[in-house]
Amino acid sequence: MTSNAVPECLIDGQPANQVRVTDRGLSYGDGLFETLRVSQGSIALIDYHLARLQRGIQALRLQADIELIAEEWRDLAARMGAGVIKLTLTRGSGQRGYAIPADVRTVRIQQCFPPANYPEAHAREGIRLFSCATRLAHQPLLAGIKHLNRLEQVLARSEWNDPQYAEGLVCDIQGLVVECTMSNLFARQDGIWLTPSLAQCGVSGVMREYLMNEMRAHGEQVEEVELQHSALLNASELFCCNSLFGVWPIIALDRHQWPVGPHSRYAQALAEQVIK
Amino acid sequence: MTSNAVPECLIDGQPANQVRVTDRGLSYGDGLFETLRVSQGSIALIDYHLARLQRGIQALRLQADIELIAEEWRDLAARMGAGVIKLTLTRGSGQRGYAIPADVRTVRIQQCFPPANYPEAHAREGIRLFSCATRLAHQPLLAGIKHLNRLEQVLARSEWNDPQYAEGLVCDIQGLVVECTMSNLFARQDGIWLTPSLAQCGVSGVMREYLMNEMRAHGEQVEEVELQHSALLNASELFCCNSLFGVWPIIALDRHQWPVGPHSRYAQALAEQVIK
């Protein structure tokens, strides 16, 4: 490996691709992850990723050197040029039992992947949403953060295989709309962008946060709300977003159809300013 | 290693102690575990463990050879004599994304530990319960099974360090009593054993199931109920149980105290018939 070659995976800074079976990330999902888009040698929305990671570290009371993580991200991004970095940060190794050992040491896994290859038509023409039956539980202690307990997302995503659906809509245990399996949701109604509150469940996506900030900075009204399914169906425009693909307009859900509207195109343009 | 030596860990039948960073057990907690008590060369409540594992396999739609797992358990138990086996069964390795790859292969991790060394006084004199503030979310799709998404238990167990508390009481998001962090709960009221329903959250412990069956077979009334915190405090006797330690009478919670009653001693005797 030359010094500029991109490693497949670094664990605590060293090339490696395995973790100990005693890692609490494996035993309990005791950790966090972040998935970063790298283009032109830099990371899109890095400050947003770092802020969410910091919130997760506090919620799980992990000990982690966030400066070191940021430095490693920037170094890997420069070497990769374009691609995806996935950080997995686990509590570290322990013996049996939920109690956190006094001498536990966080494990930092950085995986490098080629760029995500979603069909370009998703962004250009919009996507159809599958309606998932899996419901998200309410857990305010974990809501918003990107932790490793993701069985709900696995179950929701396993409900469909038909490639005509690029994403799936997921509601919470009360039937309120929350997000899609790997992205967040915006619905436009009466000239206002609505996005589901993530106080009880769901992942607070960095692209969602960036778009909320940018839209507001450009004079748009954006509200975090308890979004009823009926309000979703009455929306004039819908889109989903994440930091890898940017914005995908939503053109169909169940028997409802939407055109790709000008406000979704505007959101898309805002996303493209950072994901290039 | 001689053929009779006990391995620390087998992965898919081979001595190993690391898993790939792409394992979905690590990425998403996409898997199950079972913790087994081994004594006199055999596994306590093996049929109960196998039945719960089978329910988990169905709930997560895993592909697993449960006969092979049982065979490996019996073989390891015979070689260990006494100790603890922990099985972790993961979905296997995949690339990024929640979708389950078509060619995924379940990974079977069997770890062997020395016997659990809880103080004998816990069983003899009873224990004090810490009252955890962490609440369990309602998720009927995952309730009862022993999956790898255990952040709630990690958070609850991290609330206390004081060794005067051997276990912690955990309630659900509505304030109903569910279980302890690593064991199930029984409360005696008006001559009936009550144990919290696990339809919405919690782990269906094999010792709990065994005790319910045995008590009923011996003419005792046992009911699975929505257990209010107030009903718990009005109980005449309380105990917690799991398959490693059997039954621990509960003698204190907050400012309430209980004696170790005869019915808890009877439950303890039933447990001792299988954990020896």
Coordinates of C-alpha atoms in Angstrom, one line a residue, chain B:
Chain B
M1 CA -5.6 -27.6 21.7
T2 CA -6.6 -31.2 22.5
S3 CA -9.9 -32.4 21.2
N4 CA -11.4 -32.0 24.6
A5 CA -10.1 -28.5 25.4
V6 CA -12.8 -25.9 25.6
P7 CA -12.5 -23.2 23.0
E8 CA -12.9 -19.6 24.0
C9 CA -15.0 -19.0 20.9
L10 CA -16.1 -20.8 17.8
I11 CA -17.4 -18.9 14.7
D12 CA -19.3 -21.2 12.4
G13 CA -17.7 -24.1 14.1
Q14 CA -14.1 -22.9 13.8
P15 CA -11.9 -21.4 16.6
A16 CA -11.9 -17.6 16.0
N17 CA -12.5 -14.5 18.0
Q18 CA -13.2 -11.8 15.4
V19 CA -16.0 -10.9 13.0
R20 CA -15.9 -8.9 9.8
V21 CA -16.7 -5.2 10.2
T22 CA -19.3 -5.7 7.5
D23 CA -21.3 -8.1 9.8
R24 CA -24.8 -6.9 10.1
G25 CA -24.8 -7.9 13.8
L26 CA -22.3 -5.0 14.3
S27 CA -23.9 -2.6 11.7
Y28 CA -27.5 -2.9 12.8
G29 CA -27.7 -5.3 15.7
D30 CA -29.3 -7.6 13.1
G31 CA -29.3 -10.8 15.0
L32 CA -30.1 -12.7 18.3
F33 CA -28.3 -14.1 21.3
E34 CA -28.8 -16.7 24.0
T35 CA -26.9 -17.1 27.2
L36 CA -26.9 -20.6 28.6
R37 CA -26.0 -22.0 32.0
V38 CA -23.9 -25.2 31.8
S39 CA -23.6 -27.4 34.8
Q40 CA -22.7 -31.1 35.1
G41 CA -22.0 -31.1 31.4
S42 CA -25.4 -30.2 30.3
I43 CA -27.5 -27.0 29.5
A44 CA -30.2 -25.9 31.8
L45 CA -33.6 -25.3 30.1
I46 CA -32.1 -26.1 26.6
D47 CA -35.6 -26.7 25.1
Y48 CA -36.8 -23.3 26.3
H49 CA -33.7 -21.7 24.9
L50 CA -34.2 -23.4 21.5
A51 CA -37.9 -22.4 21.5
R52 CA -37.1 -18.7 22.1
L53 CA -34.3 -18.8 19.6
Q54 CA -36.7 -20.2 17.0
R55 CA -39.2 -17.5 17.7
G56 CA -36.5 -14.9 17.2
I57 CA -35.4 -16.5 14.0
Q58 CA -38.9 -16.2 12.7
A59 CA -39.4 -12.6 13.9
L60 CA -36.2 -11.5 12.1
R61 CA -36.6 -13.9 9.2
L62 CA -33.1 -15.3 9.7
Q63 CA -31.9 -18.5 7.9
A64 CA -30.4 -20.7 10.6
D65 CA -29.8 -24.4 11.2
I66 CA -31.2 -24.7 14.7
E67 CA -30.3 -28.4 14.9
L68 CA -26.6 -27.6 14.3
I69 CA -26.8 -24.9 17.0
A70 CA -28.3 -27.4 19.5
E71 CA -25.7 -30.0 18.6
E72 CA -22.8 -27.5 19.1
W73 CA -24.3 -26.5 22.5
R74 CA -24.5 -30.1 23.7
D75 CA -21.0 -30.8 22.6
L76 CA -19.5 -27.6 24.2
A77 CA -21.5 -28.3 27.4
A78 CA -20.1 -31.8 27.7
R79 CA -16.5 -30.5 27.2
M80 CA -17.0 -27.5 29.6
G81 CA -18.7 -29.3 32.5
A82 CA -19.7 -26.0 34.1
G83 CA -19.8 -22.5 32.7
V84 CA -21.7 -20.2 30.4
I85 CA -22.2 -20.4 26.7
K86 CA -23.2 -17.3 24.8
L87 CA -24.6 -17.8 21.3
T88 CA -24.7 -14.8 19.0
L89 CA -26.4 -15.4 15.7
T90 CA -26.1 -12.6 13.2
R91 CA -27.6 -12.1 9.8
G92 CA -24.1 -12.2 8.3
S93 CA -22.1 -9.8 6.2
G94 CA -23.4 -7.3 3.8
Q95 CA -22.4 -4.1 2.2
R96 CA -23.9 -0.7 3.2
G97 CA -27.7 -0.4 3.4
Y98 CA -30.5 -1.9 5.4
A99 CA -31.7 -4.2 2.5
I100 CA -30.9 -7.8 3.3
P101 CA -28.5 -9.1 0.5
A102 CA -29.8 -12.1 -1.4
D103 CA -26.6 -14.1 -0.7
V104 CA -26.3 -13.3 3.0
R105 CA -25.2 -16.2 5.2
T106 CA -26.0 -16.3 8.9
V107 CA -22.9 -16.2 11.3
R108 CA -22.9 -18.4 14.4
I109 CA -20.7 -17.3 17.2
Q110 CA -20.4 -19.5 20.3
Q111 CA -18.5 -18.0 23.2
C112 CA -17.6 -20.0 26.3
F113 CA -17.2 -18.4 29.7
P114 CA -16.5 -19.6 33.2
P115 CA -19.5 -19.9 35.5
A116 CA -21.2 -16.7 36.5
N117 CA -19.9 -15.7 40.0
Y118 CA -22.8 -13.8 41.6
P119 CA -22.6 -13.6 45.4
E120 CA -24.4 -16.5 47.1
A121 CA -26.0 -14.0 49.5
H122 CA -28.2 -12.7 46.6
A123 CA -30.1 -16.0 46.5
R124 CA -29.9 -16.6 50.3
E125 CA -30.7 -13.1 51.7
G126 CA -32.4 -11.4 48.7
I127 CA -31.4 -8.3 46.9
R128 CA -32.1 -4.6 46.7
L129 CA -33.5 -3.2 43.4
F130 CA -32.4 0.1 41.9
S131 CA -35.2 2.0 40.3
C132 CA -34.1 2.9 36.7
A133 CA -35.3 6.0 35.0
T134 CA -34.8 4.6 31.5
R135 CA -38.1 3.5 30.0
L136 CA -38.6 0.7 27.5
A137 CA -40.2 1.6 24.2
H138 CA -43.2 -0.4 22.9
Q139 CA -42.3 -2.5 19.9
P140 CA -44.5 -5.6 19.5
L141 CA -42.5 -6.8 16.5
L142 CA -39.4 -7.3 18.7
A143 CA -41.0 -7.8 22.2
G144 CA -40.0 -11.0 24.0
I145 CA -37.2 -12.0 21.7
K146 CA -33.5 -11.8 22.6
H147 CA -32.2 -9.6 19.7
L148 CA -29.0 -7.6 19.6
N149 CA -30.7 -4.1 19.9
R150 CA -30.0 -3.6 23.6
L151 CA -29.2 0.1 24.0
E152 CA -32.2 0.5 26.4
Q153 CA -30.7 -2.2 28.7
V154 CA -27.2 -0.6 28.5
L155 CA -28.7 2.8 29.4
A156 CA -30.7 1.4 32.3
R157 CA -27.8 -0.6 33.7
S158 CA -25.5 2.4 33.4
E159 CA -27.7 4.4 35.9
W160 CA -26.1 2.9 39.0
N161 CA -22.7 1.7 40.1
D162 CA -23.5 1.2 43.8
P163 CA -22.9 -2.6 44.5
Q164 CA -25.7 -2.5 47.1
Y165 CA -28.1 -2.8 44.2
A166 CA -27.8 -6.2 42.5
E167 CA -30.4 -5.4 39.8
G168 CA -32.5 -2.6 38.5
L169 CA -36.2 -2.3 37.9
V170 CA -37.2 -1.1 34.4
C171 CA -40.7 0.3 33.4
D172 CA -42.1 1.0 30.0
I173 CA -42.8 4.3 28.3
Q174 CA -46.3 4.3 30.1
G175 CA -44.8 3.7 33.5
L176 CA -45.9 0.0 33.7
V177 CA -43.4 -2.4 35.3
V178 CA -41.7 -4.7 32.7
E179 CA -38.7 -6.5 34.1
C180 CA -35.2 -6.0 35.5
T181 CA -32.2 -5.2 33.4
M182 CA -31.1 -8.8 33.0
S183 CA -33.9 -10.8 34.6
N184 CA -37.7 -11.1 34.8
L185 CA -39.9 -10.2 37.7
F186 CA -42.7 -11.9 39.7
A187 CA -44.9 -10.2 42.3
R188 CA -47.2 -12.0 44.7
Q189 CA -50.5 -10.4 45.5
D190 CA -53.6 -12.0 47.1
G191 CA -52.2 -15.4 46.8
I192 CA -51.5 -15.1 43.0
W193 CA -48.1 -14.7 41.2
L194 CA -48.2 -11.8 38.8
T195 CA -45.6 -11.3 36.1
P196 CA -45.6 -8.4 33.6
S197 CA -46.9 -9.0 30.1
L198 CA -44.2 -8.9 27.5
A199 CA -46.4 -8.2 24.5
Q200 CA -45.0 -4.7 24.0
C201 CA -41.4 -4.8 25.2
G202 CA -39.0 -6.8 27.4
V203 CA -37.3 -10.1 27.0
S204 CA -39.2 -13.4 27.6
G205 CA -36.8 -15.1 29.9
V206 CA -36.5 -18.9 29.8
M207 CA -36.5 -19.1 33.6
R208 CA -39.7 -17.0 33.7
E209 CA -41.4 -19.4 31.2
Y210 CA -40.2 -22.5 33.1
L211 CA -41.4 -21.1 36.4
M212 CA -44.8 -20.2 35.0
N213 CA -45.2 -23.7 33.7
E214 CA -43.9 -25.4 36.9
M215 CA -46.0 -23.3 39.2
R216 CA -49.1 -23.9 37.2
A217 CA -48.3 -27.6 37.1
H218 CA -48.2 -27.5 40.9
G219 CA -51.6 -25.8 41.2
E220 CA -50.4 -22.2 41.7
Q221 CA -52.2 -19.4 39.9
V222 CA -49.8 -17.3 37.7
E223 CA -51.0 -14.4 35.6
E224 CA -49.3 -12.3 32.9
V225 CA -50.7 -8.8 33.6
E226 CA -50.1 -5.1 32.9
L227 CA -48.4 -4.5 36.2
Q228 CA -48.8 -1.0 37.8
H229 CA -46.0 0.3 39.9
S230 CA -48.4 0.6 42.8
A231 CA -49.4 -3.1 42.5
L232 CA -45.7 -3.9 42.8
L233 CA -45.3 -2.0 46.0
N234 CA -48.4 -3.7 47.4
A235 CA -47.0 -7.2 46.7
S236 CA -46.5 -9.6 49.6
E237 CA -43.4 -11.1 47.9
L238 CA -41.2 -10.2 45.0
F239 CA -38.5 -12.0 43.1
C240 CA -36.5 -11.7 39.9
C241 CA -35.2 -14.7 37.9
N242 CA -33.0 -15.7 35.0
S243 CA -31.5 -18.9 33.7
L244 CA -28.0 -18.1 35.1
F245 CA -28.7 -17.3 38.7
G246 CA -32.2 -18.9 39.2
V247 CA -34.3 -16.8 41.7
W248 CA -33.3 -13.9 43.8
P249 CA -35.8 -12.7 46.3
I250 CA -36.3 -8.9 46.3
I251 CA -36.1 -7.3 49.7
A252 CA -36.0 -3.6 49.0
L253 CA -37.1 -1.0 46.3
D254 CA -37.1 2.7 47.0
R255 CA -38.3 3.0 50.6
H256 CA -40.2 -0.3 50.5
Q257 CA -39.0 -3.5 52.1
W258 CA -40.1 -7.1 51.9
P259 CA -39.2 -10.2 53.8
V260 CA -38.0 -13.3 51.9
G261 CA -41.3 -15.2 51.8
P262 CA -42.0 -18.9 51.6
H263 CA -43.5 -18.6 48.1
S264 CA -40.2 -17.1 46.8
R265 CA -38.3 -19.9 48.5
Y266 CA -40.6 -22.4 46.7
A267 CA -39.9 -20.7 43.3
Q268 CA -36.2 -20.9 44.2
A269 CA -36.5 -24.6 44.8
L270 CA -38.2 -25.0 41.4
A271 CA -35.3 -23.1 39.8
E272 CA -32.7 -25.2 41.6
Q273 CA -34.2 -28.3 40.1
V274 CA -32.9 -27.2 36.7
I275 CA -29.8 -25.0 37.4
K276 CA -28.2 -27.3 40.0

